[in-house]
mmCIF file with all atom_site columns, C-alpha atoms in Angstrom:
data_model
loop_
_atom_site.group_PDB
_atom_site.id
_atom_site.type_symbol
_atom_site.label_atom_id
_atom_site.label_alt_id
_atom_site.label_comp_id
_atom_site.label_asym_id
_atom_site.label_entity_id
_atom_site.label_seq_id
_atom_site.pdbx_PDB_ins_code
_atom_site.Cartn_x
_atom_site.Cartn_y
_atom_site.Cartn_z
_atom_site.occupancy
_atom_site.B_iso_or_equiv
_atom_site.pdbx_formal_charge
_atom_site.auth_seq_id
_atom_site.auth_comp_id
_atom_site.auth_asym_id
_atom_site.auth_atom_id
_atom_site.pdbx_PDB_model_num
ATOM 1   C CA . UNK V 1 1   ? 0.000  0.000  0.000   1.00 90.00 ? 1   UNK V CA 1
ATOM 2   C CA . UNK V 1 2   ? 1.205  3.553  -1.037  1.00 95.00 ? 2   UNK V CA 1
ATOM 3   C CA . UNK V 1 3   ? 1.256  6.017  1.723   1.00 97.00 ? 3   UNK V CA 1
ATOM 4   C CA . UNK V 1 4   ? 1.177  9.770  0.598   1.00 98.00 ? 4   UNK V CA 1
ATOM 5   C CA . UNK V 1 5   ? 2.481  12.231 3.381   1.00 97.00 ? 5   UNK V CA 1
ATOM 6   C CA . UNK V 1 6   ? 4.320  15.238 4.210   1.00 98.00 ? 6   UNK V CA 1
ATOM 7   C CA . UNK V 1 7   ? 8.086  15.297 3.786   1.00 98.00 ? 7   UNK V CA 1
ATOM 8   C CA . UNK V 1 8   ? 10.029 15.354 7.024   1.00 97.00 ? 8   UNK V CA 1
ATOM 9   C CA . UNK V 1 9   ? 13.587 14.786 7.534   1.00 97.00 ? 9   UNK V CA 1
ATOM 10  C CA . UNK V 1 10  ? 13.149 10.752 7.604   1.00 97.00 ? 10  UNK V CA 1
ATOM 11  C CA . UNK V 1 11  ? 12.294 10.891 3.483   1.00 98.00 ? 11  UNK V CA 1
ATOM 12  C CA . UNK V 1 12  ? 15.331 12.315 2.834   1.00 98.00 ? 12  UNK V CA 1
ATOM 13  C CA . UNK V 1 13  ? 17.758 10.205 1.517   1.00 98.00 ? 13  UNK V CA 1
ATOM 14  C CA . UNK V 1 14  ? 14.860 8.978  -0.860  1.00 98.00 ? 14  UNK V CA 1
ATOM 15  C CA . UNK V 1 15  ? 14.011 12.005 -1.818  1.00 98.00 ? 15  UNK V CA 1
ATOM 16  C CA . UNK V 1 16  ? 17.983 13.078 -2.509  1.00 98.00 ? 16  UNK V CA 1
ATOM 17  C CA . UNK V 1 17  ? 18.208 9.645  -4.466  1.00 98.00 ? 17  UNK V CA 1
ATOM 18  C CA . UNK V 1 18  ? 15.415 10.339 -6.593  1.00 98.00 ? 18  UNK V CA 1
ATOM 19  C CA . UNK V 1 19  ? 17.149 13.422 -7.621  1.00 98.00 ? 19  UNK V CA 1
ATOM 20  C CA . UNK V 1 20  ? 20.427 11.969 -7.983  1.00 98.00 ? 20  UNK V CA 1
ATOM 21  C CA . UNK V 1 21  ? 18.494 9.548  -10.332 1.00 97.00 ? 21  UNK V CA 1
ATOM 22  C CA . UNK V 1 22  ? 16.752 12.633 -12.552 1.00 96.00 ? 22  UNK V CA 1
ATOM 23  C CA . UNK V 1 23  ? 20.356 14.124 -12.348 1.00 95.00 ? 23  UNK V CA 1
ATOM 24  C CA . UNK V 1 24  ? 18.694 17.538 -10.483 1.00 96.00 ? 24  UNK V CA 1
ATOM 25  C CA . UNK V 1 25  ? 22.100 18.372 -9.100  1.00 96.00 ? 25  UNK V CA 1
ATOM 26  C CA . UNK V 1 26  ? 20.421 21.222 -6.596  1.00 96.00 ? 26  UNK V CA 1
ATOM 27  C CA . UNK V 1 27  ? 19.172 19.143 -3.908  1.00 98.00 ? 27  UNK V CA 1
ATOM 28  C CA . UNK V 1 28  ? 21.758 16.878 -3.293  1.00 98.00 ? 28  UNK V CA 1
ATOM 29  C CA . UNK V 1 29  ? 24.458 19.303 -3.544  1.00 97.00 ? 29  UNK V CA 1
ATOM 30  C CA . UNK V 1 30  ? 23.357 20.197 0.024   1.00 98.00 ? 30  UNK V CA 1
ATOM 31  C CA . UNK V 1 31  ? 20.832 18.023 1.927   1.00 98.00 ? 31  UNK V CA 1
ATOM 32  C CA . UNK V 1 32  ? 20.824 20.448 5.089   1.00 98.00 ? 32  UNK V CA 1
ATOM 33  C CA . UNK V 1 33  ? 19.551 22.976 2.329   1.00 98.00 ? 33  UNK V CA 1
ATOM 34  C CA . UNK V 1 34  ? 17.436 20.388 0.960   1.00 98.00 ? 34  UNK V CA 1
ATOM 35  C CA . UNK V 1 35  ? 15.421 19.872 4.149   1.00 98.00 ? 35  UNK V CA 1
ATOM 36  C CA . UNK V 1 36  ? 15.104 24.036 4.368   1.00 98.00 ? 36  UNK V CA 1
ATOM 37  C CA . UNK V 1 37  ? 13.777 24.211 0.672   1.00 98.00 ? 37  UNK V CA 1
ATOM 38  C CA . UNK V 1 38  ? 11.505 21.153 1.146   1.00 98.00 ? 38  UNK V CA 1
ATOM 39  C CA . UNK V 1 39  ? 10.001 22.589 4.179   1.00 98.00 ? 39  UNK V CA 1
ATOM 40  C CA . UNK V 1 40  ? 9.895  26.197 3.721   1.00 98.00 ? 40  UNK V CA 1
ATOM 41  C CA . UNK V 1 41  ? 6.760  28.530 4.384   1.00 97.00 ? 41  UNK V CA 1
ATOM 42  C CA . UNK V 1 42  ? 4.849  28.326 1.175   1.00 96.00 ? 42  UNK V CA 1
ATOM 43  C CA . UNK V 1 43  ? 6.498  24.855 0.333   1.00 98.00 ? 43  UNK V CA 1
ATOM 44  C CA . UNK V 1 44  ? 4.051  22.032 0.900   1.00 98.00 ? 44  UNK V CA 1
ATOM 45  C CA . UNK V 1 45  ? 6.274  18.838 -0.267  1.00 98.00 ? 45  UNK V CA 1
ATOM 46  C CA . UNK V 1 46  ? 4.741  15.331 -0.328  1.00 98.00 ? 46  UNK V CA 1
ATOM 47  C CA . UNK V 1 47  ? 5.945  11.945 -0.391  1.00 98.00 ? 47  UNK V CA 1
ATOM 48  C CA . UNK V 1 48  ? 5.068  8.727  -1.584  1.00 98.00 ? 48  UNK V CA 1
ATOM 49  C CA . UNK V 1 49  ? 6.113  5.421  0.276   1.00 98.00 ? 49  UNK V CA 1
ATOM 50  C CA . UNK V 1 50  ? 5.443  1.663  0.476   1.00 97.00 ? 50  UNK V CA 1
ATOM 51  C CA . UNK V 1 51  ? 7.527  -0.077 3.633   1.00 95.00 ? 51  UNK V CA 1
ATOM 52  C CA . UNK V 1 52  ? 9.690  2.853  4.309   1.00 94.00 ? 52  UNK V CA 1
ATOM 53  C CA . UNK V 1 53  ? 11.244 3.423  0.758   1.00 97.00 ? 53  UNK V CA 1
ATOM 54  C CA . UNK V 1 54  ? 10.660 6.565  -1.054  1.00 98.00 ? 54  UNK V CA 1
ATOM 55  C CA . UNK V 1 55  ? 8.751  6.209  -4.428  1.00 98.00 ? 55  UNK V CA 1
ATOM 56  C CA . UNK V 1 56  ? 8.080  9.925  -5.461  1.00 98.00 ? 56  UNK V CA 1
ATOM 57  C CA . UNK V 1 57  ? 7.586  13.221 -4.088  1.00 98.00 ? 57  UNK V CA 1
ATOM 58  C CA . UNK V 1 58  ? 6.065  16.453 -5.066  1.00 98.00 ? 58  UNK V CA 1
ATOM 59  C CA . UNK V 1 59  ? 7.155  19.900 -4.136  1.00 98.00 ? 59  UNK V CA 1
ATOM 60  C CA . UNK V 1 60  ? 4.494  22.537 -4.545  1.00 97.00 ? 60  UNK V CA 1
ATOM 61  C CA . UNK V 1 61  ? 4.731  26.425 -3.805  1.00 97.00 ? 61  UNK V CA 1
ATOM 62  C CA . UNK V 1 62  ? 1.265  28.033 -3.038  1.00 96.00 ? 62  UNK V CA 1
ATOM 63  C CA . UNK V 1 63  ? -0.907 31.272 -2.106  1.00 96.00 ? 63  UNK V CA 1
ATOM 64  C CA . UNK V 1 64  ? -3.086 28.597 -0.280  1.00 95.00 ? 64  UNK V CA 1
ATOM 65  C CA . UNK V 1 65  ? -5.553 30.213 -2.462  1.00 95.00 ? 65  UNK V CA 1
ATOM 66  C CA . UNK V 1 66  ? -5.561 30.548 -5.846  1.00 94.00 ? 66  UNK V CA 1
ATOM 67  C CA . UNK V 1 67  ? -2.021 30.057 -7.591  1.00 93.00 ? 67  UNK V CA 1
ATOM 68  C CA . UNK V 1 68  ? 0.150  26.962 -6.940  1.00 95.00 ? 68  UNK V CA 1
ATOM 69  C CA . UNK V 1 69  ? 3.571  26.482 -8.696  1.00 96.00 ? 69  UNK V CA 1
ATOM 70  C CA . UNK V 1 70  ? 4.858  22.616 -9.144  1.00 97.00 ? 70  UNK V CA 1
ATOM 71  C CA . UNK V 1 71  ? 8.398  23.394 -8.601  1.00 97.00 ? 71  UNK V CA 1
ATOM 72  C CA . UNK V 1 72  ? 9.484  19.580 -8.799  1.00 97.00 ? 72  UNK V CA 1
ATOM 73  C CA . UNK V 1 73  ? 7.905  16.041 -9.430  1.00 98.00 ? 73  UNK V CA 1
ATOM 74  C CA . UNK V 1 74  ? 9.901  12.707 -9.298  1.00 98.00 ? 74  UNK V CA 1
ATOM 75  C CA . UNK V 1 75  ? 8.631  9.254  -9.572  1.00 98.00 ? 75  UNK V CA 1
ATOM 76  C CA . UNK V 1 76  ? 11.063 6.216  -9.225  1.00 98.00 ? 76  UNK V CA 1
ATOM 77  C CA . UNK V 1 77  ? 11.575 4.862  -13.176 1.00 97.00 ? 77  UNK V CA 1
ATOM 78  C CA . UNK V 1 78  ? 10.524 1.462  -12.146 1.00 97.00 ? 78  UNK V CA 1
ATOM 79  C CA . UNK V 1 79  ? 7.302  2.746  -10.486 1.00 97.00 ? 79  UNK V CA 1
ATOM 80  C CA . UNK V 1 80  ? 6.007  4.993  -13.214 1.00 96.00 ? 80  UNK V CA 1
ATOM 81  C CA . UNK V 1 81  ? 2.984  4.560  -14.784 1.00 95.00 ? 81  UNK V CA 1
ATOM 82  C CA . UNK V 1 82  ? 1.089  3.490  -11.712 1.00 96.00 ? 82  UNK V CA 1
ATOM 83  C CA . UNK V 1 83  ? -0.404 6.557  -10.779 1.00 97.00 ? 83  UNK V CA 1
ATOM 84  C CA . UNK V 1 84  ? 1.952  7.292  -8.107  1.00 98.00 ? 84  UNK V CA 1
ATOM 85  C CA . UNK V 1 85  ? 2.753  11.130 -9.747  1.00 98.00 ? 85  UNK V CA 1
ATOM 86  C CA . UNK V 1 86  ? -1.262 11.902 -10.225 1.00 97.00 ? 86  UNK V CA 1
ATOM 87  C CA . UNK V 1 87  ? -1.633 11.076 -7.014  1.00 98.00 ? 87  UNK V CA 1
ATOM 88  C CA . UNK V 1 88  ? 1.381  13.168 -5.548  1.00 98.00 ? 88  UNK V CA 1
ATOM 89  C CA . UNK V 1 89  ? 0.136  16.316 -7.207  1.00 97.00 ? 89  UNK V CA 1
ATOM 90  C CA . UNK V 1 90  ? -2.922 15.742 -6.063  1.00 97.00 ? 90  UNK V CA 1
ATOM 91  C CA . UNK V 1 91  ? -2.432 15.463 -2.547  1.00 97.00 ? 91  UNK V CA 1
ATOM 92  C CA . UNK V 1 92  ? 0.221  18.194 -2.821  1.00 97.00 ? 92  UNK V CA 1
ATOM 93  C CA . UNK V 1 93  ? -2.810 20.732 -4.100  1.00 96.00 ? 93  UNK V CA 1
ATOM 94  C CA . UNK V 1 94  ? -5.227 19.225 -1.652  1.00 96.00 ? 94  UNK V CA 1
ATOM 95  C CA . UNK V 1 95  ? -2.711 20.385 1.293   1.00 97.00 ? 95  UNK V CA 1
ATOM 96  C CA . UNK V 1 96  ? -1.234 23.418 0.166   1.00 97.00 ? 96  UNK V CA 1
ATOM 97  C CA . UNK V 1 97  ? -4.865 25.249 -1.587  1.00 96.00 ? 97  UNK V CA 1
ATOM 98  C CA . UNK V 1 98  ? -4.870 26.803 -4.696  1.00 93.00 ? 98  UNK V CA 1
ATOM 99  C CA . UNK V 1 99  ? -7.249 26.666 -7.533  1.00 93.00 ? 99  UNK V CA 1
ATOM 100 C CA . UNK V 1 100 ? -4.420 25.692 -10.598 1.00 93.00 ? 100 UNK V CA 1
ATOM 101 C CA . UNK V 1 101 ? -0.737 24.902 -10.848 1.00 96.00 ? 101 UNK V CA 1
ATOM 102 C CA . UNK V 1 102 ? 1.433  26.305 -12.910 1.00 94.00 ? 102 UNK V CA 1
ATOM 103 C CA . UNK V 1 103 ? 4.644  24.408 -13.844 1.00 93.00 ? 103 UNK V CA 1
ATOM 104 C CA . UNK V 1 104 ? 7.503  24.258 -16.562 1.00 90.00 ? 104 UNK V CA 1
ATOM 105 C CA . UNK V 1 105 ? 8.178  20.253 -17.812 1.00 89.00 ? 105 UNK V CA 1
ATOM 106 C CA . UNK V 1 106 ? 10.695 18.479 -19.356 1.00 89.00 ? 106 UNK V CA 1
ATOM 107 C CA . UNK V 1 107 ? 9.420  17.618 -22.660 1.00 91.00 ? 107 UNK V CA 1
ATOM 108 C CA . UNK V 1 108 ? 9.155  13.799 -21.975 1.00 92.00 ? 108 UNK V CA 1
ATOM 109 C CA . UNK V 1 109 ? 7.099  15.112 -19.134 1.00 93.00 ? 109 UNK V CA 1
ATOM 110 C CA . UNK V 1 110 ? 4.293  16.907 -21.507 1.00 93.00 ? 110 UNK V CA 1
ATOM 111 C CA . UNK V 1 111 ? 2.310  13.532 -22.213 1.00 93.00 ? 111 UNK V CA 1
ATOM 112 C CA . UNK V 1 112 ? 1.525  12.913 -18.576 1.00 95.00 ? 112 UNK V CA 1
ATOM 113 C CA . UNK V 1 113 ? 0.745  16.917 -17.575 1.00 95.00 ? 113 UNK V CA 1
ATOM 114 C CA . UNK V 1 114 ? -1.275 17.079 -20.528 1.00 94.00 ? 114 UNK V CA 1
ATOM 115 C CA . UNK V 1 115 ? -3.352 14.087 -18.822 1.00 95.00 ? 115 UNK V CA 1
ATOM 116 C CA . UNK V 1 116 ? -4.496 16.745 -16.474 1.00 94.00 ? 116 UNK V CA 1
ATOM 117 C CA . UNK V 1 117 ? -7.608 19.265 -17.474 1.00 93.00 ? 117 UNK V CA 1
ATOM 118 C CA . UNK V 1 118 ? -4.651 22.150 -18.404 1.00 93.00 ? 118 UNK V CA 1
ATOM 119 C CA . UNK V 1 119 ? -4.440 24.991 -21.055 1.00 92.00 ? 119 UNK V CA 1
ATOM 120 C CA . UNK V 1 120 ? -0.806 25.385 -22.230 1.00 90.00 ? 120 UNK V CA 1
ATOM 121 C CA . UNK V 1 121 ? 0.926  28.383 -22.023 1.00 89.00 ? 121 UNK V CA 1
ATOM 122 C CA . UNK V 1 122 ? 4.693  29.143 -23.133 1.00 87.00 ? 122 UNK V CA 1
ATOM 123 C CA . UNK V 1 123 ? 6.994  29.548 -20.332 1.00 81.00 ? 123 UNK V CA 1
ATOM 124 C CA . UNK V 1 124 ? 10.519 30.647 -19.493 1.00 82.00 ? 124 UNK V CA 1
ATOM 125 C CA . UNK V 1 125 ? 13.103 29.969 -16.615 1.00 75.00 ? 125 UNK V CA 1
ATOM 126 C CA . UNK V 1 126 ? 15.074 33.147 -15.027 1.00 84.00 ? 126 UNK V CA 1
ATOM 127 C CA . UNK V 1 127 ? 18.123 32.824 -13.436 1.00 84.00 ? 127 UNK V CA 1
ATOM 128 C CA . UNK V 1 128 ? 19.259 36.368 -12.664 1.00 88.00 ? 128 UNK V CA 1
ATOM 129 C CA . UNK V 1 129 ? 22.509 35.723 -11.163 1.00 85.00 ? 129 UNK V CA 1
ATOM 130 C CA . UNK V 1 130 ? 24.046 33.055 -13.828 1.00 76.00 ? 130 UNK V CA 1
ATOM 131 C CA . UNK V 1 131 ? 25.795 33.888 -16.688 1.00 72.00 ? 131 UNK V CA 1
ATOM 132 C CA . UNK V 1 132 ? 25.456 31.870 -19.658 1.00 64.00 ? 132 UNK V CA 1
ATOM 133 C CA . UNK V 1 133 ? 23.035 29.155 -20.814 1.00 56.00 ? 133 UNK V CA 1
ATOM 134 C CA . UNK V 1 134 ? 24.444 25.585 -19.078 1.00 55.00 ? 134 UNK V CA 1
ATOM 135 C CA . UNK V 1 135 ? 21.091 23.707 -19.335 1.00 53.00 ? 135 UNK V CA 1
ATOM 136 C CA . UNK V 1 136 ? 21.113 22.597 -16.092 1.00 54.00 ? 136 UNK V CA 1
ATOM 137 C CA . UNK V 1 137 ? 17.329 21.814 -14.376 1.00 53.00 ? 137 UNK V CA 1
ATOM 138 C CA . UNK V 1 138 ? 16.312 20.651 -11.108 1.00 55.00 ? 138 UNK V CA 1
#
């Protein structure tokens, strides 16, 4: 049985391994960081577990109101297609509030956003204090 709850500092090393896995090189650069940004005001963060091991986890930013932002979404490879990342965002929107989500994706991604009621709109990615395009997400 799944079990869909709030991160706390016992998910982790899941968590940091599902990055490492996605090759997000942000959260695992610094996992006393990573528990800040998971669990900062605004952040609502979710995880999905079966027996103690991480599967996904969802980290939403929201007004608690109206806008939500899906900052990041990970879903072990072997456990995709299951309904594991549905039910993450879900439950992340449930608990923070908010109305829609806004998000950028990967474009493997698209197909399973787009499996959401959505209207697309084009989006960009600042980073004010980088110079240079390196491509690197996450």
């Amino acid at each position: 049985m799944i079990d869909l709850r709030r991160f706390d500092r016992s998910h982790l090393d899941g968590v940091l391994r599902l990055c490492v896995a996605e090759g997000w090189p942000s959260l695992p650069a610094d996992p006393e960081r990573a528990v800040r940004v998971l669990t900062a005001p605004g952040v609502t963060t979710v995880v999905a577990a079966e027996e103690g091991t991480v599967l996904g986890f969802a980290q939403l930013f929201s007004d608690g109101e109206l806008q939500a932002f899906l900052a990041l979404l990970a879903v072990d490879r072997d456990r995709r297609g299951e309904g594991i990342g549905r039910a993450l965002v879900t439950e992340a929107l449930r608990l923070a509030g908010g109305a829609r989500i806004d998000l950028l994706s990967e474009p493997e991604s698209l197909g399973f956003y787009r499996s959401f009621p959505h209207v697309e709109s084009p989006g960009i990615r600042l980073y004010p204090t980088r110079t240079g395009q390196d491509g690197v997400s996450g």
